[in-house]
Short mmCIF file of C-alpha atoms in Angstrom, two decimals:
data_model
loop_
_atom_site.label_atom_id
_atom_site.label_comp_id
_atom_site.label_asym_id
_atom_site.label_seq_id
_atom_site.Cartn_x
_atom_site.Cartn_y
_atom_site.Cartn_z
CA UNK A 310 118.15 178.39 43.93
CA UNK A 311 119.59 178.09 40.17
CA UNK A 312 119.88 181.04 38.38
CA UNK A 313 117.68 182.20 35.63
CA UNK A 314 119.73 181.21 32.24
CA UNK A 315 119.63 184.51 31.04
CA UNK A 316 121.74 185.95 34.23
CA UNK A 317 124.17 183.43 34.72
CA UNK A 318 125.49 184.17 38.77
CA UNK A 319 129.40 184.17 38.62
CA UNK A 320 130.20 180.59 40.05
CA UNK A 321 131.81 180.57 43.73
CA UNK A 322 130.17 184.00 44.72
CA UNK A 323 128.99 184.44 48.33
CA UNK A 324 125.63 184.75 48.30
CA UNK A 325 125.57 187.17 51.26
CA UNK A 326 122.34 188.68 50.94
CA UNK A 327 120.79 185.38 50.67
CA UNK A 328 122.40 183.57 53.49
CA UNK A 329 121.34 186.26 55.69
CA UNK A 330 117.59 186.37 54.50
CA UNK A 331 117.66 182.54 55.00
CA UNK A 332 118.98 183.03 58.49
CA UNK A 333 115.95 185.35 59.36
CA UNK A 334 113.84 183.01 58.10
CA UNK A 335 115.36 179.84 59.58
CA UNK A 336 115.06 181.93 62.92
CA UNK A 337 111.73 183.04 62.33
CA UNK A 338 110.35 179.33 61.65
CA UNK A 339 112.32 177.86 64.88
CA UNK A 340 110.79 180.49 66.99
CA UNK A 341 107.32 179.49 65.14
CA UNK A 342 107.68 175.52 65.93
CA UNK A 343 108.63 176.68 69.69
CA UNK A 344 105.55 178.53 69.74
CA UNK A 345 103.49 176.07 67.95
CA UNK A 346 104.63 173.38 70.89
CA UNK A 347 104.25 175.23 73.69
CA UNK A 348 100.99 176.22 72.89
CA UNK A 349 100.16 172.39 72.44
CA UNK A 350 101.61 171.65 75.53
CA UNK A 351 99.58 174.59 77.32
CA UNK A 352 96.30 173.34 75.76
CA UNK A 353 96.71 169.74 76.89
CA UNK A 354 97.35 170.61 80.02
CA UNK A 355 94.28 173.24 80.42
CA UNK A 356 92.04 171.20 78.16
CA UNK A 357 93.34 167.81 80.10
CA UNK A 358 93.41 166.09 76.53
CA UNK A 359 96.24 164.51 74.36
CA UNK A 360 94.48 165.55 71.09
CA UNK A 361 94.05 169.41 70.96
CA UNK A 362 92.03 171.09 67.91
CA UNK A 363 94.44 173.03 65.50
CA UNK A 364 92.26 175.88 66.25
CA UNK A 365 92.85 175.80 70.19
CA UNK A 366 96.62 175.45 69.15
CA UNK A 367 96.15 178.41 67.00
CA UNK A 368 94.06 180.78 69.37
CA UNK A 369 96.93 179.49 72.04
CA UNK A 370 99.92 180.38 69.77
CA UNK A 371 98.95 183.85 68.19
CA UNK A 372 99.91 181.94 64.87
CA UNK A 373 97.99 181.62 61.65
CA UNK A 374 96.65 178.18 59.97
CA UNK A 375 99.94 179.25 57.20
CA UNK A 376 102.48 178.78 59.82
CA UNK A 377 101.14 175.79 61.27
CA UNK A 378 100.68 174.05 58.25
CA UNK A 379 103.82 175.07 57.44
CA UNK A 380 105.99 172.85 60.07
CA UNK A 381 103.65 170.20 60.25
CA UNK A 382 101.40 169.32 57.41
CA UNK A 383 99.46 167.27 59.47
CA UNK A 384 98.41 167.67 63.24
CA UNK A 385 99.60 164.17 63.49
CA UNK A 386 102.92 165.12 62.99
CA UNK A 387 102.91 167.92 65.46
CA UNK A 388 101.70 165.05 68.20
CA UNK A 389 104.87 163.01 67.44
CA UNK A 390 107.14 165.66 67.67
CA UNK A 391 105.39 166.67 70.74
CA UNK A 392 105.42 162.72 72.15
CA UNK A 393 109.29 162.44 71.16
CA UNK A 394 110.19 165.26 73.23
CA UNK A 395 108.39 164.26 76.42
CA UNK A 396 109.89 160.71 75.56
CA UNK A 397 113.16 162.62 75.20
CA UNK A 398 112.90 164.18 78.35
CA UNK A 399 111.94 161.35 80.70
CA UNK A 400 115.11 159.04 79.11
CA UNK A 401 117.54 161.42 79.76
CA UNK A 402 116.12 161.45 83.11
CA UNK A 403 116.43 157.97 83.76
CA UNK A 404 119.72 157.93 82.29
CA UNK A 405 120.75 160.60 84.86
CA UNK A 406 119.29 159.03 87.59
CA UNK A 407 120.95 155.54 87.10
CA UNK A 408 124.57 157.42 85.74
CA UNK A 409 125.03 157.91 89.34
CA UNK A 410 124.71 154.38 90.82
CA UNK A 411 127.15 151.78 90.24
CA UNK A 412 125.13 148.59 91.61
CA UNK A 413 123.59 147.22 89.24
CA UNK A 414 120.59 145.48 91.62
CA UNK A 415 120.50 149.56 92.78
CA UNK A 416 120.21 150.86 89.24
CA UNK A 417 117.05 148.83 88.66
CA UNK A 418 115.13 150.47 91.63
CA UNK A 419 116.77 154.08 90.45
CA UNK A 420 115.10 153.17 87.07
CA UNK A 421 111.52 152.19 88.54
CA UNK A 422 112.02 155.63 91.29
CA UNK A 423 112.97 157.82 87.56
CA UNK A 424 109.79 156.35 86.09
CA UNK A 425 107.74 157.13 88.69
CA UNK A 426 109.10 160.94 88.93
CA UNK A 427 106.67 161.14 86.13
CA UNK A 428 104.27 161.62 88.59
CA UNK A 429 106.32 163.47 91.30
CA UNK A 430 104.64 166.67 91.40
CA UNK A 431 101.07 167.66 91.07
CA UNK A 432 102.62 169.71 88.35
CA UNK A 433 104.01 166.81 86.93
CA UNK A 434 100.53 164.64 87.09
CA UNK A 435 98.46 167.67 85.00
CA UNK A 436 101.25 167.60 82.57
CA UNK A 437 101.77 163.57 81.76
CA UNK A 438 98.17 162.66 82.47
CA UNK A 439 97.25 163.74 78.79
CA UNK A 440 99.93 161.38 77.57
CA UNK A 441 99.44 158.62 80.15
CA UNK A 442 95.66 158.05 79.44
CA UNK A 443 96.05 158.28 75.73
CA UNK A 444 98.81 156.15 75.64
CA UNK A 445 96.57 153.19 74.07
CA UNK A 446 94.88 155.22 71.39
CA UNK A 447 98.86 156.94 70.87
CA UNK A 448 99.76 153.54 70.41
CA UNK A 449 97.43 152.09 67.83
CA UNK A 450 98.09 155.57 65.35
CA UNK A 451 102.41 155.42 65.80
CA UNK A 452 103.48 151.83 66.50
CA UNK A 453 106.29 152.36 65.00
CA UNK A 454 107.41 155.28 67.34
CA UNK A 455 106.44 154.30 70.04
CA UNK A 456 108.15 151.47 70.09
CA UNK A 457 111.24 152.68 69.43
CA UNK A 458 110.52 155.33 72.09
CA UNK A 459 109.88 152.99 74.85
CA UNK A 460 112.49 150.42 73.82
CA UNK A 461 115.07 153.31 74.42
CA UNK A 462 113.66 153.80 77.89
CA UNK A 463 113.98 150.17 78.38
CA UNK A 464 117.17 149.74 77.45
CA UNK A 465 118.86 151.39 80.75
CA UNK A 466 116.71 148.82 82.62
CA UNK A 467 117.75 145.78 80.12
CA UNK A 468 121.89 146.27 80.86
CA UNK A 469 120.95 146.60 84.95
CA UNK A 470 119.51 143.51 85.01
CA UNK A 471 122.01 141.94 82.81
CA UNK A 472 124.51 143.85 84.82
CA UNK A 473 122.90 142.21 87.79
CA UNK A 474 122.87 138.42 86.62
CA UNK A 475 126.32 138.59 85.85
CA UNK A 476 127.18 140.11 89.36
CA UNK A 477 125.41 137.41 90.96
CA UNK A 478 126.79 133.95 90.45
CA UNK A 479 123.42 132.50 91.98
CA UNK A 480 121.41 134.67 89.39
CA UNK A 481 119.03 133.17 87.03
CA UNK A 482 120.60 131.46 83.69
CA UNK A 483 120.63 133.53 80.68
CA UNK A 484 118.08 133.89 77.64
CA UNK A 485 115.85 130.69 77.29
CA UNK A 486 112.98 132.52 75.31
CA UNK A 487 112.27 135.67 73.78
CA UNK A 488 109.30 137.75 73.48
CA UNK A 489 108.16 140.22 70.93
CA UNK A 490 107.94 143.91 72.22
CA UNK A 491 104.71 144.14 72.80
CA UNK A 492 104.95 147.91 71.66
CA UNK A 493 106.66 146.96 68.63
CA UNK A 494 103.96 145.44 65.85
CA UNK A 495 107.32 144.16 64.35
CA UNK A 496 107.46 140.46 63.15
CA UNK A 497 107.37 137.31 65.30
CA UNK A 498 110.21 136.18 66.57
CA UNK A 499 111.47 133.72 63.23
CA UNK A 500 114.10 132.04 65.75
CA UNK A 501 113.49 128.52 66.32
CA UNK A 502 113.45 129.36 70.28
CA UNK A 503 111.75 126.66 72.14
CA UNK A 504 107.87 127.23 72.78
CA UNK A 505 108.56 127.62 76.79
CA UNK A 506 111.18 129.50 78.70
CA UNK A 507 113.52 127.84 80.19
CA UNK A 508 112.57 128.34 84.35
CA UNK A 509 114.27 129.72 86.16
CA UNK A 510 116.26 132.34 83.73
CA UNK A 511 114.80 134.69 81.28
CA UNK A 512 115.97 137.08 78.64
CA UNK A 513 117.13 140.43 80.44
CA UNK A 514 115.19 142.30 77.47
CA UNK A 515 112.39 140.79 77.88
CA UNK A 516 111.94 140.61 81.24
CA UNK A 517 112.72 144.43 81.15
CA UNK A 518 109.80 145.08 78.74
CA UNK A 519 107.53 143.00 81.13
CA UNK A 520 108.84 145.64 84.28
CA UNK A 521 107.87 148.47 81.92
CA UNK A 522 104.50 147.17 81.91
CA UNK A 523 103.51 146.96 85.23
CA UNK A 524 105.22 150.47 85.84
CA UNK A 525 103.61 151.59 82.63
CA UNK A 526 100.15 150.59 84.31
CA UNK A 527 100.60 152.17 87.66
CA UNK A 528 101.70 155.46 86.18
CA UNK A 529 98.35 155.57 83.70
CA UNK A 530 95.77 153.65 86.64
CA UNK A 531 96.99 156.98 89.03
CA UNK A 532 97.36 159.19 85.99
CA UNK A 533 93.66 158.17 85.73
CA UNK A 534 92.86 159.07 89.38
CA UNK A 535 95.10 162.36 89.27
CA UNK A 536 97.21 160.69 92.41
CA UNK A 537 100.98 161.10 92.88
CA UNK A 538 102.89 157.80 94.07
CA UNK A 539 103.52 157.12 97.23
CA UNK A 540 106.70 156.21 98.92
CA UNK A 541 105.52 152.58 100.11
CA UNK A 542 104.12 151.79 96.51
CA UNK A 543 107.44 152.84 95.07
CA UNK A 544 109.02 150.52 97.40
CA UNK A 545 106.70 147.76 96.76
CA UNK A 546 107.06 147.87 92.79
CA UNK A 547 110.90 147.73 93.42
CA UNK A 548 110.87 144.73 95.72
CA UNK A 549 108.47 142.51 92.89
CA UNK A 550 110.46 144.02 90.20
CA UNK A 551 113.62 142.83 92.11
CA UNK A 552 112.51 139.48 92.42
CA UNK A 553 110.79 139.33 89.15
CA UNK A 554 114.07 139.79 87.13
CA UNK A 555 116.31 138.73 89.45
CA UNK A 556 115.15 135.81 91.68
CA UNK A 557 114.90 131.83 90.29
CA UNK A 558 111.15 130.73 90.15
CA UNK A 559 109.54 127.38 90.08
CA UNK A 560 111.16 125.21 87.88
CA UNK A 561 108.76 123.51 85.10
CA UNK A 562 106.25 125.44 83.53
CA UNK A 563 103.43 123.13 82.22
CA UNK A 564 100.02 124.16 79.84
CA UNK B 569 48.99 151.07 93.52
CA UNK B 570 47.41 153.04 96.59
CA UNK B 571 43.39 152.54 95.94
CA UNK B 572 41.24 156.11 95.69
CA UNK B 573 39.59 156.59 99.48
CA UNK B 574 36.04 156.12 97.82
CA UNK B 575 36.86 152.67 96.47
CA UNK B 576 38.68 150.70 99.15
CA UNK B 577 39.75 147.61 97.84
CA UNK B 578 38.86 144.94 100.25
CA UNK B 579 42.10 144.13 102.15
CA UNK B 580 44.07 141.03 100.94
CA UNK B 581 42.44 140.42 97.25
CA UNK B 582 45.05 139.04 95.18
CA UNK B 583 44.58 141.74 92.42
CA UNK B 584 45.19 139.37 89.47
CA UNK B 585 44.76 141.65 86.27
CA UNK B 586 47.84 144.37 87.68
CA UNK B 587 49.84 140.98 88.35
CA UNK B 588 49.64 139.79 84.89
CA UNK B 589 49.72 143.47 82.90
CA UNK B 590 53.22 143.90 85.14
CA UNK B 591 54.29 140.86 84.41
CA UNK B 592 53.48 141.45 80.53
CA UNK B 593 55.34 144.73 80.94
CA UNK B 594 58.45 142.95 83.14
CA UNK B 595 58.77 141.08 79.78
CA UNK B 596 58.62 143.78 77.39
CA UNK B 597 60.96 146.03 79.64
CA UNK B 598 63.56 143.16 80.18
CA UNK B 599 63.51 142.64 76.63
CA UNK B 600 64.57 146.08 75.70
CA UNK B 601 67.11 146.19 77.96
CA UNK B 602 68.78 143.40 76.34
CA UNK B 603 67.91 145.01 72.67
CA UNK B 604 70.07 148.04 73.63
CA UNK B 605 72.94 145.92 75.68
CA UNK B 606 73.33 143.94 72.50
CA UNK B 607 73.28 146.67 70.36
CA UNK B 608 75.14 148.57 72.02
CA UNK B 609 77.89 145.55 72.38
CA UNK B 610 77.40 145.51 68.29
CA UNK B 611 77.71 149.68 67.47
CA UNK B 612 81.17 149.18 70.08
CA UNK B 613 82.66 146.52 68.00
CA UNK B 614 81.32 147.94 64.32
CA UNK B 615 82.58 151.36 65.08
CA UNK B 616 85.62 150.21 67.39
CA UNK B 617 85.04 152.60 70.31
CA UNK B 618 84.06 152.34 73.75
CA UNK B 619 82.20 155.51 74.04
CA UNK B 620 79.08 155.23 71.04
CA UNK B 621 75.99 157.88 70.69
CA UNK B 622 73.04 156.99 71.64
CA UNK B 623 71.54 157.75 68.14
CA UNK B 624 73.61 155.05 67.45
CA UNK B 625 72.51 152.26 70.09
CA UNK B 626 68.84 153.33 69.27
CA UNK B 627 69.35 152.94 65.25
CA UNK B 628 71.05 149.76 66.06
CA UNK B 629 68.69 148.64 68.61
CA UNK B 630 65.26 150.03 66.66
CA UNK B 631 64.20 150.93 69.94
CA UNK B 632 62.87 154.56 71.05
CA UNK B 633 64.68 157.82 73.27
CA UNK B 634 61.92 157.17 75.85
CA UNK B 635 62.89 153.17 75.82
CA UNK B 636 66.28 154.09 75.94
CA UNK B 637 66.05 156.64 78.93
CA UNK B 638 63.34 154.78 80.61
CA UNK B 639 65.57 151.95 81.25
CA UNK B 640 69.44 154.35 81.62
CA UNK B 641 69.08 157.82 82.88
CA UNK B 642 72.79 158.40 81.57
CA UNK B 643 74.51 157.00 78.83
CA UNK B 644 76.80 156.13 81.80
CA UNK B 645 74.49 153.83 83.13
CA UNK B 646 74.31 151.93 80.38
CA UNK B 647 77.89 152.06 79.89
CA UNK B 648 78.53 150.62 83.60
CA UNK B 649 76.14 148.12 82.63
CA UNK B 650 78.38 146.83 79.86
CA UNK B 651 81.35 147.20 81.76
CA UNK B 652 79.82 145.03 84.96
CA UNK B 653 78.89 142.37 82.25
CA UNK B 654 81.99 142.15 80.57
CA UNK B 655 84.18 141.81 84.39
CA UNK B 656 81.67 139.33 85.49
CA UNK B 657 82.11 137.42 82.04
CA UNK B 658 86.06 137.47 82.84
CA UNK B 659 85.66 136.83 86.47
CA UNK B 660 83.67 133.63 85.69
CA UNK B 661 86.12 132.56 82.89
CA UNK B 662 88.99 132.84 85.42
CA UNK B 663 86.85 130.87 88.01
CA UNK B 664 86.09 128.06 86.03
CA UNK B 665 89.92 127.83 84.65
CA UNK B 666 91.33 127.87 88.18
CA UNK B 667 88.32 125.40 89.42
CA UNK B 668 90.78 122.46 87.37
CA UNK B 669 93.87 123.03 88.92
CA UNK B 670 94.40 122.03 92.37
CA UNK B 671 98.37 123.17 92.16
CA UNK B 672 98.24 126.48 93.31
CA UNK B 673 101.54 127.22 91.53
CA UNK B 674 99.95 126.03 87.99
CA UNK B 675 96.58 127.82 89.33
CA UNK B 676 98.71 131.30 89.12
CA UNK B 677 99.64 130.20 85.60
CA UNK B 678 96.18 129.59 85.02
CA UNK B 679 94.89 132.84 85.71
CA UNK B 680 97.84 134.84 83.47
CA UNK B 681 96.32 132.30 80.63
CA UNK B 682 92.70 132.73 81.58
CA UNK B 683 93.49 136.62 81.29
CA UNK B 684 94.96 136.43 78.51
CA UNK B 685 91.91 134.56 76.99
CA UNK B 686 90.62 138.24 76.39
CA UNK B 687 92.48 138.05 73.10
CA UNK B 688 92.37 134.36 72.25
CA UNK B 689 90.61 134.69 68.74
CA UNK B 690 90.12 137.37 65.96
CA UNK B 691 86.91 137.93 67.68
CA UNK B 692 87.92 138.33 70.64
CA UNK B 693 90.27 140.80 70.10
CA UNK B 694 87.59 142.80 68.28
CA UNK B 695 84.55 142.78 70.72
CA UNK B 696 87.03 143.74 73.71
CA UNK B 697 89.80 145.67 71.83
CA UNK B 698 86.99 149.07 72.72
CA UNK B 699 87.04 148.63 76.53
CA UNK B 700 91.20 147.81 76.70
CA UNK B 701 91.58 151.09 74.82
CA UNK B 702 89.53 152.91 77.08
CA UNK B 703 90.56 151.95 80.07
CA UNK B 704 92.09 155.04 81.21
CA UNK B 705 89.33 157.00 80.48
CA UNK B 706 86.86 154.41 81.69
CA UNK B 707 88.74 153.89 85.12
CA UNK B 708 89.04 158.58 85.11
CA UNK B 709 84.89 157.82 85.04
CA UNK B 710 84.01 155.37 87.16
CA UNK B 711 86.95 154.86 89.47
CA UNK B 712 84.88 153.12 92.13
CA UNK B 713 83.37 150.50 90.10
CA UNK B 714 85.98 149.63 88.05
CA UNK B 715 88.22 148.90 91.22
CA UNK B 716 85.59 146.55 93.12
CA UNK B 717 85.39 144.73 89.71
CA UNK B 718 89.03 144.65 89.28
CA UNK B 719 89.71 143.54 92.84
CA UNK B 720 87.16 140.64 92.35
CA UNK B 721 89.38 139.58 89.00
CA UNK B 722 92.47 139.92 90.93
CA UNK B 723 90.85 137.87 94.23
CA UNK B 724 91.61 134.45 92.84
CA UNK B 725 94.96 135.26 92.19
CA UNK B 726 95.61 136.53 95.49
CA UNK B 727 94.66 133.34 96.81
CA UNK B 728 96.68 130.89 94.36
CA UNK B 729 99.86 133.06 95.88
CA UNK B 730 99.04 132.99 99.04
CA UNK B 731 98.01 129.36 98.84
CA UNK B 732 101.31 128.58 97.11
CA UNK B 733 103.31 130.71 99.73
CA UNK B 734 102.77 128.53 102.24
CA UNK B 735 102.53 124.72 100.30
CA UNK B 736 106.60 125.66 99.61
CA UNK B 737 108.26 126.09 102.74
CA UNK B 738 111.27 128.11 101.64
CA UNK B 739 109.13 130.77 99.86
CA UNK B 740 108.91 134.24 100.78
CA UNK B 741 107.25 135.08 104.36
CA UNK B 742 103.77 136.98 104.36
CA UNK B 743 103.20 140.49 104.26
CA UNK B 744 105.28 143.38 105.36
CA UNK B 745 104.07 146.31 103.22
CA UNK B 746 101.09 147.09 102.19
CA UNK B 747 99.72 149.05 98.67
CA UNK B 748 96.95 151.09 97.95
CA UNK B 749 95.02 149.87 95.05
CA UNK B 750 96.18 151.33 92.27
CA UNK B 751 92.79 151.25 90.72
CA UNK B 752 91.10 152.29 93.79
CA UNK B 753 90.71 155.72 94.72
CA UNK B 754 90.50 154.67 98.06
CA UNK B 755 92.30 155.85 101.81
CA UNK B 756 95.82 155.25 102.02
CA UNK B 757 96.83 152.00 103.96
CA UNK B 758 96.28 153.52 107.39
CA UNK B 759 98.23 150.86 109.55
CA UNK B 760 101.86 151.47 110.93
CA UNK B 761 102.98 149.41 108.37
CA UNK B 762 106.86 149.82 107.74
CA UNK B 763 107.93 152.81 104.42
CA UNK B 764 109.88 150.21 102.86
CA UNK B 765 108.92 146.37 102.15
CA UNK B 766 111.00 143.74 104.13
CA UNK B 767 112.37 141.74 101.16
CA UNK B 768 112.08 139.14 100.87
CA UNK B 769 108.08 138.81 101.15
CA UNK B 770 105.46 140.90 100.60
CA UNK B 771 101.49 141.28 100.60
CA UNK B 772 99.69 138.38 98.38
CA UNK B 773 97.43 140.80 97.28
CA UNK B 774 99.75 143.49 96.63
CA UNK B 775 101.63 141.22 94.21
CA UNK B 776 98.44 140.18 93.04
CA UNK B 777 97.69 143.74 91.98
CA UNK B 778 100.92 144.48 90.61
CA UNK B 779 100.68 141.00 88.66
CA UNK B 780 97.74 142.43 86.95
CA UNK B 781 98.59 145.38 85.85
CA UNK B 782 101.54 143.84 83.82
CA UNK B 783 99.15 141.29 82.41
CA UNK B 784 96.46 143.66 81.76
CA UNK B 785 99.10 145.89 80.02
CA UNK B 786 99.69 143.75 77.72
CA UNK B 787 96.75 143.18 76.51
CA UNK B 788 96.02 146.70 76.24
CA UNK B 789 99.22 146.94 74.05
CA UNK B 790 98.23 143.77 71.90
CA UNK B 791 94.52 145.02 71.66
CA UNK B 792 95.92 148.72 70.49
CA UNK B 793 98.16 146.72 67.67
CA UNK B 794 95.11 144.36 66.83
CA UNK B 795 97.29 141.17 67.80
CA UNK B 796 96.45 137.79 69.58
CA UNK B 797 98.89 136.65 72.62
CA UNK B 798 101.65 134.60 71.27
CA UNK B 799 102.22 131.25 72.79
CA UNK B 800 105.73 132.18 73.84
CA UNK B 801 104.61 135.66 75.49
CA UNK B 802 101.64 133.83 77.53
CA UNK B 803 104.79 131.91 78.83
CA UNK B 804 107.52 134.29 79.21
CA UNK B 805 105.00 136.51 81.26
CA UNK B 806 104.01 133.00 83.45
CA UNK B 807 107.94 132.79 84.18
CA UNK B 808 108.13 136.34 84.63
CA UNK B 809 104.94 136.60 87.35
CA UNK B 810 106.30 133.21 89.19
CA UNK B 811 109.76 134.62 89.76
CA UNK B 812 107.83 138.17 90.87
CA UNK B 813 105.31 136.55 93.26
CA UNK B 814 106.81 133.21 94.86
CA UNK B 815 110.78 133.63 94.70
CA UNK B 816 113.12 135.70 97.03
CA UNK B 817 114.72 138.31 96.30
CA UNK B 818 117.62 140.78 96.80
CA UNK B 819 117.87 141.46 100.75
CA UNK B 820 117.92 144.93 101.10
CA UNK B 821 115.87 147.58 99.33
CA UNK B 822 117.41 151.04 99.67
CA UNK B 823 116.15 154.50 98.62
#
C-alpha cells in the first residue's frame, strides 16, 4: 500500500477505512478456506477417496475456481493443509489421553488405545479410511511432512518408554543403535554407531518408530476392510508392544 | 467333443489329430499367458503403478483384446494372477532362507532379513515398489486372497517362535489371547478366550502377524521413498521383533 507520489498520505494517519475493508476481507477468505475444507473433507468421505477433483470440491463448496485458487494455488497444497489438521487432531488426542496417566509402562498402552480411537466409530472408519489407504501414495508426494507429522505423534510414545526404562532398574540398557525414520527420507545416520544393536537395549526413538509401524499397519489392513478394532486386538498389540520396548531379548544378534 | 448321433465314433479310438491340435493350442495359449504376465510385470514397473490399462498390457504384450480376455475375464484376474506369483516368489525366498538355519531364534531373524529382501537392490525396489504402494487398495479388493497368501508368508514365522518358545525354558508360556487376522476379513475368534492377554505370553501366530505388519510397514515406507533397507534398520527391527516375540514382559495389562 504506498501512496501514489503525487498524493503523499500524511505519515502516522489511521488508515481506518482500510483496516476495516481488510478485516472484511480477511473474514471473508477464512470463512472461504473453512468452506473449501469442509467440502474436501465431505467429498472424501462420500467419494471414499483421499484425492478429490477440484471440481467435486467446487460443486461441494458453492465456491468458484477464483476462490480456490486463491488459498491454495495448487490442490496439493489444499491436501496438506487438510493432512496437517487430521494429524493435528489425532496428536492432541494422544496427548490428552496419556496427560492423564502417570505410569509410564500405562502411558504406552494409552498411546497404542489413542491410536486405535482412529478407528473407534464407524463414523470414525469412513472418515480416516481415505487417509489410511493413501497413506503410501501421501507419503511418496510429502516426505517431508509427513515425517515431521508422524515423528510428533511419536514423540509422546518415545518419552513413555524412556520414562519406562528409567523406572525399571531391570529395563533394557540405553541406545546401542539408531535407525533412520523410516518416514523421514532425511540422511543416513553419519554417526559412527556400530553396525548391530547392542541386545538387549535399544534406542527409545527408535523402537517407538518401529511400534508406530505395526499400529500404523493394523489401522490401514482394517481401514482396508472397513472394520473397527476390537477390544482383544487392542489388548494384544499392547502386550507385544510392551514387551517389544520394554522386555530384554536374546542376547547376540548374528548375520 | 460329443460326436453327431449319425457318426458314432467307435468307442475307445484314441482320437489322435484333436490330441495333437489341443496340444498345439495348450502351447500357443500358455504362451500368451506368459506374454501378458510379463508385460504386464514390465508396463507396472515402466509406469510405476499397480493398477495398468489393458491397452497398455496389450501394446506391451503385442497380443490381441480377444487373447487378452480369452485367457482373464477381468483385469482382476489377471491382477490376482500377478499378485499370487509375486507371494509365492516371497514365500519360496523365505523358505529356502529359513531351510539353513536350524536355530530357531536366528531362523526368526532370518525371515525379518528374507522379508526385507523385497528391497535388496535398485531393482528390486522398482519391480515391487507398485504392489507395496497398493497394498491398501489391493488388500480393499481382494481381501480373501491376499490374507491366505499373507498367512502362508507369515506360517514360517509362526513356527520359528513357537519352536523357539519352547527350546528356552524361561520364555513366555503359549497362548492366552487370540487375534483376528488383521488381513483377514474373517469371523471373530469365537472361543471363550479371555478380553485381555495374560502377559506374559501370547499366541505364536498372533505375534507372528503383528511381527509382519511392522516389517511389511517398513517396506511400504522405504518403497514409497524409493530407498533400500539399511544394514542397521534390518538389525534394529531383528532386536526389536526378538524382544516383541520371545521376552517377557510387564505383568499386568490394564485398560
Amino acid at each position: 500500500m504506498t501512496a501514489p507520489p503525487n498524493l503523499p498520505l500524511p505519515p502516522n494517519l489511521p488508515p481506518r477505512g482500510v483496516e476495516r475493508a481488510l478485516a472484511r476481507q480477511r473474514h471473508r477468505y477464512e470463512d472461504e478456506v473453512e468452506r473449501l475444507i469442509d467440502a474436501t473433507f465431505r467429498v472424501m468421505r462420500e467419494r471414499d477417496t483421499a484425492n478429490p477433483s477440484v471440481s467435486e470440491i467446487l460443486a461441494a463448496s458453492g465456491l468458484s475456481t477464483t476462490a480456490f485458487y486463491r488459498h491454495f494455488p495448487t490442490k496439493d497444497d489444499l491436501l496438506l493443509t487438510l493432512l496437517e489438521r487430521a494429524h493435528d487432531i489425532t496428536r492432541r488426542h494422544i496427548e490428552e489421553r496419556l496427560a492423564a496417566e502417570s505410569d509410564p509402562v500405562q502411558r504406552i498402552a494409552e498411546w497404542v488405545r489413542a491410536m486405535f480411537d482412529l478407528l473407534r466409530t464407524d463414523d470414525l472408519v469412513v472418515a480416516n479410511r481415505p487417509f489410511l489407504l493413501a497413506h503410501p501414495r501421501l507419503l511418496e508426494r510429502f516426505p517431508a511432512e509427513l515425517g515431521t507429522w508422524f515423528d510428533a505423534l511419536v514423540a509422546p510414545l518415545a518419552t513413555a518408554i524412556a520414562d519406562a526404562r528409567r523406572a525399571a532398574p531391570g529395563a533394557p540398557a540405553p541406545p546401542a543403535a539408531t535407525m533412520p525414520s523410516a518416514t523421514t527420507p532425511a540422511a543416513t545416520t553419519p554417526s559412527a554407531a556400530p553396525t548391530r544393536p547392542d541386545v538387549p537395549g535399544s534406542d527409545a526413538a527408535v523402537d517407538a518408530r518401529l511400534a508406530m509401524q505395526h499400529v500404523f499397519g493394523i489401522l490401514v489392513d482394517h481401514a482396508a476392510l472397513r472394520r473397527r478394532l476390537e477390544a482383544q486386538t487392542v489388548d494384544s498389540v499392547i502386550s507385544y508392544t510392551w514387551r517389544a520396548v520394554l522386555a530384554a531379548g536374546p542376547a547376540t544378534p548374528s548375520s
